[in-house]
Coordinates of C-alpha atoms and ligand atoms in Angstrom, one line a residue:
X639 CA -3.6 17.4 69.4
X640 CA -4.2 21.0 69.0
X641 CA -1.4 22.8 68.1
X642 CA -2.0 26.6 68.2
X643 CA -0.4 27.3 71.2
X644 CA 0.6 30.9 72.9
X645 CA 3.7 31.7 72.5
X646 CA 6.0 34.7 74.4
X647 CA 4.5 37.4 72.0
X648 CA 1.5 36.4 73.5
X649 CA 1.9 37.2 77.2
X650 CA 3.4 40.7 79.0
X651 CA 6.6 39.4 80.0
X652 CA 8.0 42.9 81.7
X653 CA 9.0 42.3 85.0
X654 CA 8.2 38.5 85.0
X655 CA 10.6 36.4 86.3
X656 CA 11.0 33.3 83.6
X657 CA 11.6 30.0 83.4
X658 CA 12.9 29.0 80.0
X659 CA 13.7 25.5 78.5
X660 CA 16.3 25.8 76.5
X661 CA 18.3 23.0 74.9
X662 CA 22.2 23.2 75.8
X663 CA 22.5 19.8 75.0
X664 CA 25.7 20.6 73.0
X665 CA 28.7 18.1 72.0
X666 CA 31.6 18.9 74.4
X667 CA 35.3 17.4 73.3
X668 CA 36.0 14.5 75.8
X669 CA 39.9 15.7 76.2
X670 CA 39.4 19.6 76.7
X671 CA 35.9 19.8 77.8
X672 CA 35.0 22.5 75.4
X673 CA 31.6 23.4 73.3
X674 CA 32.5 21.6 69.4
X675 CA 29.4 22.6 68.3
X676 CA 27.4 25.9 69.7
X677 CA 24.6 25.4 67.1
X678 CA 22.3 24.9 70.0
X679 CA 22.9 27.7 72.0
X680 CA 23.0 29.9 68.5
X681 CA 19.5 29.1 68.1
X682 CA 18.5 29.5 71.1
X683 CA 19.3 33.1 70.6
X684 CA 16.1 35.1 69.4
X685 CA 14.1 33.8 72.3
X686 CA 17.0 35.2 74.8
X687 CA 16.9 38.4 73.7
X688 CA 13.4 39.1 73.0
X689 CA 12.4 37.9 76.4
X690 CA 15.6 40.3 77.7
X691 CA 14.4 43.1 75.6
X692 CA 11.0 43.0 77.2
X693 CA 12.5 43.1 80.9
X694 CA 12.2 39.7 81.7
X695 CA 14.2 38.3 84.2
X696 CA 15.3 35.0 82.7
X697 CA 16.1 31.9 84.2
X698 CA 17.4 29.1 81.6
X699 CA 17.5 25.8 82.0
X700 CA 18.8 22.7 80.5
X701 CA 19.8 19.1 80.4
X702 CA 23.8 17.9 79.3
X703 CA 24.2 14.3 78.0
X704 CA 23.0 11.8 80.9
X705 CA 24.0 12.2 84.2
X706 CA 21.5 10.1 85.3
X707 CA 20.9 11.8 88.8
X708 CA 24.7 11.3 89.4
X709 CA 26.8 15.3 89.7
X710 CA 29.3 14.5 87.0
X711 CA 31.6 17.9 86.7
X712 CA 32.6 17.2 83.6
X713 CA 28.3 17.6 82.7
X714 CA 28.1 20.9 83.9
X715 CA 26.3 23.5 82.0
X716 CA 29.3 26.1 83.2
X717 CA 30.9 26.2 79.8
X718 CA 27.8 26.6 77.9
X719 CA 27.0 29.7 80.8
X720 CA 30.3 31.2 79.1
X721 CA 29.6 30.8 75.6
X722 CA 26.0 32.4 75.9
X723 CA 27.7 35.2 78.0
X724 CA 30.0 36.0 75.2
X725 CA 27.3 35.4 72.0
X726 CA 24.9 37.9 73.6
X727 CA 27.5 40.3 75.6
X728 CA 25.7 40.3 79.3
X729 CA 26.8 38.5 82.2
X730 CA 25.3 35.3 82.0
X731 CA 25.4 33.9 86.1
X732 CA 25.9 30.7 86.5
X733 CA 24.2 28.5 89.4
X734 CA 26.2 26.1 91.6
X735 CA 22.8 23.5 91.6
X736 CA 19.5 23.0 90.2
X737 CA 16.9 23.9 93.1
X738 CA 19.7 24.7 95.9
X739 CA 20.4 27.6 97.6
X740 CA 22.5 28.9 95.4
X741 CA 20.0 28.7 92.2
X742 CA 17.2 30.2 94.6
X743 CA 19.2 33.0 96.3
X744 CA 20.4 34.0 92.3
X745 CA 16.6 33.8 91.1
X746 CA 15.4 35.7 93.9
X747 CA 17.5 38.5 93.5
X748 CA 17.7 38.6 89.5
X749 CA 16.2 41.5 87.7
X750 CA 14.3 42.1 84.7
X751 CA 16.8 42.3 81.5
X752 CA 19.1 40.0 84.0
X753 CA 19.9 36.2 83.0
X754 CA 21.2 33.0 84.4
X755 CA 21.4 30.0 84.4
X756 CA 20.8 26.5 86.5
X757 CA 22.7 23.7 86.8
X758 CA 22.1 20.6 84.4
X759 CA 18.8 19.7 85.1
X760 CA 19.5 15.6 84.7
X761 CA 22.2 16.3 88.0
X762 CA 19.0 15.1 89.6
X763 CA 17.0 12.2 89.2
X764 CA 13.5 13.7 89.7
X765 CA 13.9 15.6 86.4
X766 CA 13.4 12.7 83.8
X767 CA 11.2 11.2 86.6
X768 CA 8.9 14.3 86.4
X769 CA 8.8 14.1 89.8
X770 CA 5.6 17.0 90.8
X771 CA 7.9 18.2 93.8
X772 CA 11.2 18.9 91.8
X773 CA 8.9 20.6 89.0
X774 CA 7.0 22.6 92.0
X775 CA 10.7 23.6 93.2
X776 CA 11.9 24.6 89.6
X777 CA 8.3 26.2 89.5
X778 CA 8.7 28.2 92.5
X779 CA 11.8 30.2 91.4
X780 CA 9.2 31.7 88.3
X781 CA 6.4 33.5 87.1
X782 CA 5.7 31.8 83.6
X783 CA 7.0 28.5 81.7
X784 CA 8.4 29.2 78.5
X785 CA 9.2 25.4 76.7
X786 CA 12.2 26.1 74.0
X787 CA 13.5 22.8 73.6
X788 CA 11.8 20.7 70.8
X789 CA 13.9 18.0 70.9
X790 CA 12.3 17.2 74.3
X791 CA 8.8 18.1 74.4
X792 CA 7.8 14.1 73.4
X793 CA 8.7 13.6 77.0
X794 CA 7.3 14.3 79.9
X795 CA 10.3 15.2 81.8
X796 CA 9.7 18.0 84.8
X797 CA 10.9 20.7 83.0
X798 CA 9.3 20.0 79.9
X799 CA 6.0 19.4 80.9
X800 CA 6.0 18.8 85.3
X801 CA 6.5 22.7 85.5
X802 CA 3.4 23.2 83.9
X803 CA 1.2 22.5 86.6
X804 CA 2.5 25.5 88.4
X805 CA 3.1 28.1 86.2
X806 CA 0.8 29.6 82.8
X807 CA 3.0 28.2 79.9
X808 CA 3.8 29.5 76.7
X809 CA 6.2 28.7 73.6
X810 CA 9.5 30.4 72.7
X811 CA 9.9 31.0 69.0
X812 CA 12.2 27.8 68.7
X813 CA 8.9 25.3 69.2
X814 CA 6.6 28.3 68.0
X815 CA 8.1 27.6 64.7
X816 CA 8.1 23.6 64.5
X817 CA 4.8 24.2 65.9
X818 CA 3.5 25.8 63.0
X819 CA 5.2 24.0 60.1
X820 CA 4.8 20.0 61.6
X821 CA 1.0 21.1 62.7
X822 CA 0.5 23.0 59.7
X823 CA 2.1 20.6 57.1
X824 CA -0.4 17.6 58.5
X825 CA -3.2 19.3 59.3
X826 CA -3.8 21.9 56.8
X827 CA -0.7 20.8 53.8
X828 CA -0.7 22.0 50.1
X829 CA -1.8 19.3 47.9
X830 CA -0.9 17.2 46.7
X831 CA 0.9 15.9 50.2
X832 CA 3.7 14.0 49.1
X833 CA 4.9 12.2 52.0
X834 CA 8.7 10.4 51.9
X835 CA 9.7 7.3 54.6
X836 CA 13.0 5.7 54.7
X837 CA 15.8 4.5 57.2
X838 CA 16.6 1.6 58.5
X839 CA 13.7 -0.1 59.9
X840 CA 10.0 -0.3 59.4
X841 CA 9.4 -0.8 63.4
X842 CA 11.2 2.4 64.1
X843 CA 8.3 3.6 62.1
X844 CA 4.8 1.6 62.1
X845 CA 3.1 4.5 63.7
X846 CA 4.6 7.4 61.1
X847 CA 3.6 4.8 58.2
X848 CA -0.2 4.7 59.7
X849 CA -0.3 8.3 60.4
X850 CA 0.9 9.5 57.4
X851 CA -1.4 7.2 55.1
X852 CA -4.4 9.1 56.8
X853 CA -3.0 12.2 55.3
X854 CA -0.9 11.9 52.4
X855 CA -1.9 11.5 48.6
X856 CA 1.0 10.0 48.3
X857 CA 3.5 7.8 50.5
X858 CA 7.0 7.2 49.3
X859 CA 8.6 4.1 51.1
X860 CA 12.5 3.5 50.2
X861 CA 15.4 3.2 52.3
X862 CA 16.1 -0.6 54.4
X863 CA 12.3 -0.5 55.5
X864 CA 11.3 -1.0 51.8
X865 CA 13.1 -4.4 51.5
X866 CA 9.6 -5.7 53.8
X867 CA 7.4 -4.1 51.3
X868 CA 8.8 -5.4 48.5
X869 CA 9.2 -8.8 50.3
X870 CA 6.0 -8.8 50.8
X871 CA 4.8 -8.4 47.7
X872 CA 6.0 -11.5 46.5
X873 CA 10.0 -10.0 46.0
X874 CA 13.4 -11.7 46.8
X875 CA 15.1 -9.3 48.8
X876 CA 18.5 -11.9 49.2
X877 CA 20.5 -10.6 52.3
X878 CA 19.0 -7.2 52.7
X879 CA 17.6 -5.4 55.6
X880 CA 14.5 -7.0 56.3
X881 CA 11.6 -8.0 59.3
X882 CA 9.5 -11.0 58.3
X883 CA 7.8 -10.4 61.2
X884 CA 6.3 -6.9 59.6
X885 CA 5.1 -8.8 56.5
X886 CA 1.8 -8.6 57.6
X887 CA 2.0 -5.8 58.8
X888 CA 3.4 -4.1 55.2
X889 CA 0.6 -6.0 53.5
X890 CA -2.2 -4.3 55.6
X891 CA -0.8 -1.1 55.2
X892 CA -1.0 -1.7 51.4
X893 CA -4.2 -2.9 51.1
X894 CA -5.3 0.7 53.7
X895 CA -3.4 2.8 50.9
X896 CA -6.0 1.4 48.2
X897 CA -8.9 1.7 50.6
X898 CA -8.0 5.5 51.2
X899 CA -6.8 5.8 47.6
X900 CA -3.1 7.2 48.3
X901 CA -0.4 6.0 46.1
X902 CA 1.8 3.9 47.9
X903 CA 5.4 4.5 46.3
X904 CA 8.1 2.0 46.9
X905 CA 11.3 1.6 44.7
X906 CA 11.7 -0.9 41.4
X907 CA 15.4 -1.0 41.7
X908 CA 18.3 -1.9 44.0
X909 CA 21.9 -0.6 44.3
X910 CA 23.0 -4.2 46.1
X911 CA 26.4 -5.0 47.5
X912 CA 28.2 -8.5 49.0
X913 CA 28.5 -6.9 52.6
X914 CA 27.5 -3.8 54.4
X915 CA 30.9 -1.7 53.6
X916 CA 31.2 1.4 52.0
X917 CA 34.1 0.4 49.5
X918 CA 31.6 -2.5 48.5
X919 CA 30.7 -3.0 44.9
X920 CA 27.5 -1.5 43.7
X921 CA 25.3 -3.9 41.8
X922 CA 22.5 -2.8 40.1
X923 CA 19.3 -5.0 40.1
X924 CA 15.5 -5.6 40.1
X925 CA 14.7 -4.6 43.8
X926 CA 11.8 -6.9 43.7
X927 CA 14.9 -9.7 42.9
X928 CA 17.9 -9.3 45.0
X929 CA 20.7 -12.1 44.2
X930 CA 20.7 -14.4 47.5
X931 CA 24.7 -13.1 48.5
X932 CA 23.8 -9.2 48.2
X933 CA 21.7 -6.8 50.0
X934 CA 20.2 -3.6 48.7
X935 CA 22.0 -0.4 50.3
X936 CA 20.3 2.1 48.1
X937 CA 17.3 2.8 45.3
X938 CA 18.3 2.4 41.6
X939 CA 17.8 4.9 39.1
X940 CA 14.2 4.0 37.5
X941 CA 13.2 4.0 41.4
X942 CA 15.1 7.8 41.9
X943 CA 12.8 8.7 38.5
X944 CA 9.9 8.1 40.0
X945 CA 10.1 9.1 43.1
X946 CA 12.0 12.9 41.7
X947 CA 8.8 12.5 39.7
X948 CA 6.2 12.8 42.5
X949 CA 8.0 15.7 44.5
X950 CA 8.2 17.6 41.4
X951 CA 4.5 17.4 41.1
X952 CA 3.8 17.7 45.5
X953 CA 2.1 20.6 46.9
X954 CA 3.7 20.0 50.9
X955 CA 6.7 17.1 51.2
X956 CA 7.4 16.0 54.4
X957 CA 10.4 13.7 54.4
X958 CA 11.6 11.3 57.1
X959 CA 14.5 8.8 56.6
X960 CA 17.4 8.6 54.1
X961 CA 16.3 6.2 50.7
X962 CA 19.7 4.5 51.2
X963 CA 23.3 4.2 53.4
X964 CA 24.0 7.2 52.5
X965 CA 26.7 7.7 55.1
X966 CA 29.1 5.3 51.8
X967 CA 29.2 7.3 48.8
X968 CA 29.0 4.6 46.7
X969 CA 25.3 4.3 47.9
X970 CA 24.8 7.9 48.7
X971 CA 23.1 8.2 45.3
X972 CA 19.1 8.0 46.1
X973 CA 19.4 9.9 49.3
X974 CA 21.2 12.5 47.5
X975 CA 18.9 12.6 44.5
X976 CA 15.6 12.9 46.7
X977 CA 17.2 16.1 49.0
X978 CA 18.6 18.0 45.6
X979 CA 14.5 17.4 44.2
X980 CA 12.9 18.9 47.2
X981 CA 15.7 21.6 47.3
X982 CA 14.5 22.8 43.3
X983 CA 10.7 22.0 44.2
X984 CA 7.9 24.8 45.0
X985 CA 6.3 22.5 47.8
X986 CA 6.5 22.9 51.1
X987 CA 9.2 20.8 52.6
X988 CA 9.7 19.7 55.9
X989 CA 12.6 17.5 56.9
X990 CA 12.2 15.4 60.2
X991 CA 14.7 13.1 62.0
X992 CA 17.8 12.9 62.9
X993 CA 19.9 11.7 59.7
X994 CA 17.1 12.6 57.2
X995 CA 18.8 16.1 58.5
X996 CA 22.0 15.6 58.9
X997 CA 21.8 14.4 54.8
X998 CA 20.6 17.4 53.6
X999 CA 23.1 19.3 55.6
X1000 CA 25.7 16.8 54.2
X1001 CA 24.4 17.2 50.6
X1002 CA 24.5 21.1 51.2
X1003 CA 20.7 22.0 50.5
X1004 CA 19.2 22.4 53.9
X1005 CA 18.7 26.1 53.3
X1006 CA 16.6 25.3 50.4
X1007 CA 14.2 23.9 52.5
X1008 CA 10.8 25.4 54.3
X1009 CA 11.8 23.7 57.6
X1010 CA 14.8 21.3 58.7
X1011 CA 13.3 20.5 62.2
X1012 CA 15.8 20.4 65.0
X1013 CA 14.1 17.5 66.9
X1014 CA 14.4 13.8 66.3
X1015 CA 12.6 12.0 68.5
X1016 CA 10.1 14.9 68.9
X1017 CA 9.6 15.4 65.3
X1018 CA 9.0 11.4 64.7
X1019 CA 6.1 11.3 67.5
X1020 CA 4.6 14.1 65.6
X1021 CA 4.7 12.6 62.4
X1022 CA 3.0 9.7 64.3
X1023 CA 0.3 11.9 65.3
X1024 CA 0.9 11.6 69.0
X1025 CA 0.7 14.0 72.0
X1026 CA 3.6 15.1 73.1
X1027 CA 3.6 16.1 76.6
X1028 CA 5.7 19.2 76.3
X1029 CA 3.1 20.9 73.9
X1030 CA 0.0 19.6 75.4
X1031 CA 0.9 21.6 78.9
X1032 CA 1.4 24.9 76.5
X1033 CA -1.5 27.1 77.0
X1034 CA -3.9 27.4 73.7
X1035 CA -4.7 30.6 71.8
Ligands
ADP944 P1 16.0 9.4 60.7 O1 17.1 9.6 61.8 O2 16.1 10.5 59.7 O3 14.7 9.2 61.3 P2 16.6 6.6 60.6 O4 17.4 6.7 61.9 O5 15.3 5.9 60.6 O6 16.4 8.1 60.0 O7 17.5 5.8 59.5 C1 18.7 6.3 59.1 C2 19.7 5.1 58.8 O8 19.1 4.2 57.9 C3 20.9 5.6 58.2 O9 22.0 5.4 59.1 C4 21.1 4.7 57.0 O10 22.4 4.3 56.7 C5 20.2 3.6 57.3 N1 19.7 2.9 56.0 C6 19.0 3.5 55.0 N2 18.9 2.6 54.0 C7 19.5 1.5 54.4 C8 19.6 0.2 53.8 N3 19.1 -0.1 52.6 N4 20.3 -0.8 54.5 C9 20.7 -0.5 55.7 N5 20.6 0.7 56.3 C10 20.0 1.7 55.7
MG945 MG1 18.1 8.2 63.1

């Protein structure tokens, strides 16, 4: 996939009318209804006003939790309309639907440095249908696509890729960014490429674990998904996280990490306990000989040493997946030793998914790294070298 895509620096926006994809997908309290979290819109920010201060006319756009095609009030984007209003100090018009009246008549008559915004998206079900005549309606209402939601663009929802067909597309600086450090830490990384997998489960990630061993000098496996690996290397794993059904599959990938000559990394030692809890008892032991009544919940120390080791020495890290359950204290220990090595490292380090981010937010050192990327999902399929439908409509350089 190429990644050098335009982005709104790229394009005369004066005058245009614009549709942007944003992501308002914030957390809303159940009881009170109100924004917990405006992180979202926060960062959606430079975009807004860069697109304002060159007299565009913006209309934003967004999807709220999942509706599923059904007009649930309490998923309206309203509140988030109000927050925005009040972070950037303009008016901020709110539609009453998606591609109505309403949203058309405010569209039509908006002006350049004006913004609004439409209804949640998901309020109908054509959106995650990328149904072409819903995307032609959101279409119609613009001049130019701008896609500023990374945390969608590995679907190919209508306004995240549908739109596309009707209108030039570009990037805002949100997915200009993750653009340039995901693309540029695979396809062009400082060696040595020191690449870190972990989490739960080796099927969530068959496809970063290929990828990845195209690319890296070395691959890092800890975390529940190196129970298989060590399993199938001949180890007694006892009751820990662990898919015999992948055995195979963990022995191929081994013997394609000798064949492309990366060091394949996975951990020597276990912190086991008796049962998945976090006030269980930590048990140190061989992780290639887990007692039958104990699972491993985290790496031991020789396997923390070596793996420190490596990112000392990396030119680019890219790290996916906590190295244990490091949501317990008790087996926070790895997880936590792995974020504070890349934080005091030189590399280049990139942190994708979900709770590989929320851990180094948690351990207080996501500031320390090159990029923390904002998309889950997203970030996944582009570790796993796929196309993501939401970049691959974006117009190239
Ligand atoms: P990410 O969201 O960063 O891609 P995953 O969702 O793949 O990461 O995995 C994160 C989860 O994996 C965490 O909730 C963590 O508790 C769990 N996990 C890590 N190591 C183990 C283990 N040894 N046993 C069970 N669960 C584990
Ligand atoms: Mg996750």
């Amino acid at each position: 996939m190429q990644y050098n895509k335009k982005t709104i620096r790229d394009m005369d926006m004066s005058g245009k009318k614009v549709l942007l994809r944003c992501d308002f997908n914030v957390p809303l309290d159940k009881q009170t209804g109100e924004i917990t979290d405006d992180k979202r819109i926060v960062a959606s920010l430079p975009t807004i006003r860069y697109l304002l201060d060159q007299g565009a006319a913006l209309i934003c756009c967004s999807h709220l939790g999942r509706p599923k095609g059904e007009w649930l009030p309490e998923l309206s984007l309203a509140p988030v309309a109000r927050r925005l209003s009040e972070l950037l100090s303009v008016p901020v018009k709110m539609a009453k639907d998606v591609i109505g009246d309403d949203a058309k008549m405010l569209a039509s008559e908006l002006r350049g440095g004006e913004i609004m915004l439409l209804e949640n998206l998901r309020y109908h079900k054509e959106e995650t249908k990328n149904d072409p005549a819903f995307a032609k309606a959101l279409a119609d209402m613009a001049d130019v696509f701008v896609s500023d939601a990374f945390g969608t663009v590995h679907r190919a929802h209508a306004s995240t890729a549908g739109v596309a067909d009707f209108l030039p597309a570009v990037s805002g600086f949100l997915v200009a960014r993750e653009l340039e450090m995901l693309g540029d830490s695979l396809s062009n990384p400082k060696r040595p490429f020191v690449a870190i997998l972990g989490g739960a489960k080796v099927s969530d990630k068959l496809g970063v674990i290929q990828n990845l061993l195209e690319k890296a000098d070395v691959l890092i496996i800890g975390g529940g998904m190196s129970y298989t690996f060590n399993k199938a290397q001949g180890g007694k794993v006892g009751k820990s996280l662990c898919e015999d059904e992948k055995l195979d599959y963990a022995r191929e990938m081994m013997t394609l990490a000798e064949k492309k000559g990366v060091k394949l990394l996975i951990p020597s030692d276990a912190l086991a306990a008796a049962e998945f809890a976090a006030d269980a008892t930590p048990v140190p032991c061989s992780a290639f000989d887990i007692p039958d009544d104990l699972m491993g919940l985290d790496i031991g120390k020789d396997s923390i040493e070596l793996f420190t080791k490596e990112i000392a020495n990396a030119g680019t890290v890219v790290w996916n997946g906590p190295m244990g359950v490091f949501e317990f204290p008790a087996f926070a220990a790895g997880t936590k030793a792995v974020a504070e090595a890349l934080a005091k490292s030189d590399a280049v380090t990139i942190i994708g998914g979900g709770d590989s981010a929320a851990a180094v937010l948690q351990f207080g050192v996501a500031d320390q790294m090159t990029h923390v990327s904002t998309g889950g999902g997203a970030s996944l399929e582009f570790l796993e070298g796929k196309v993501l439908p939401g970049v691959a409509c974006l117009e190239d350089k």
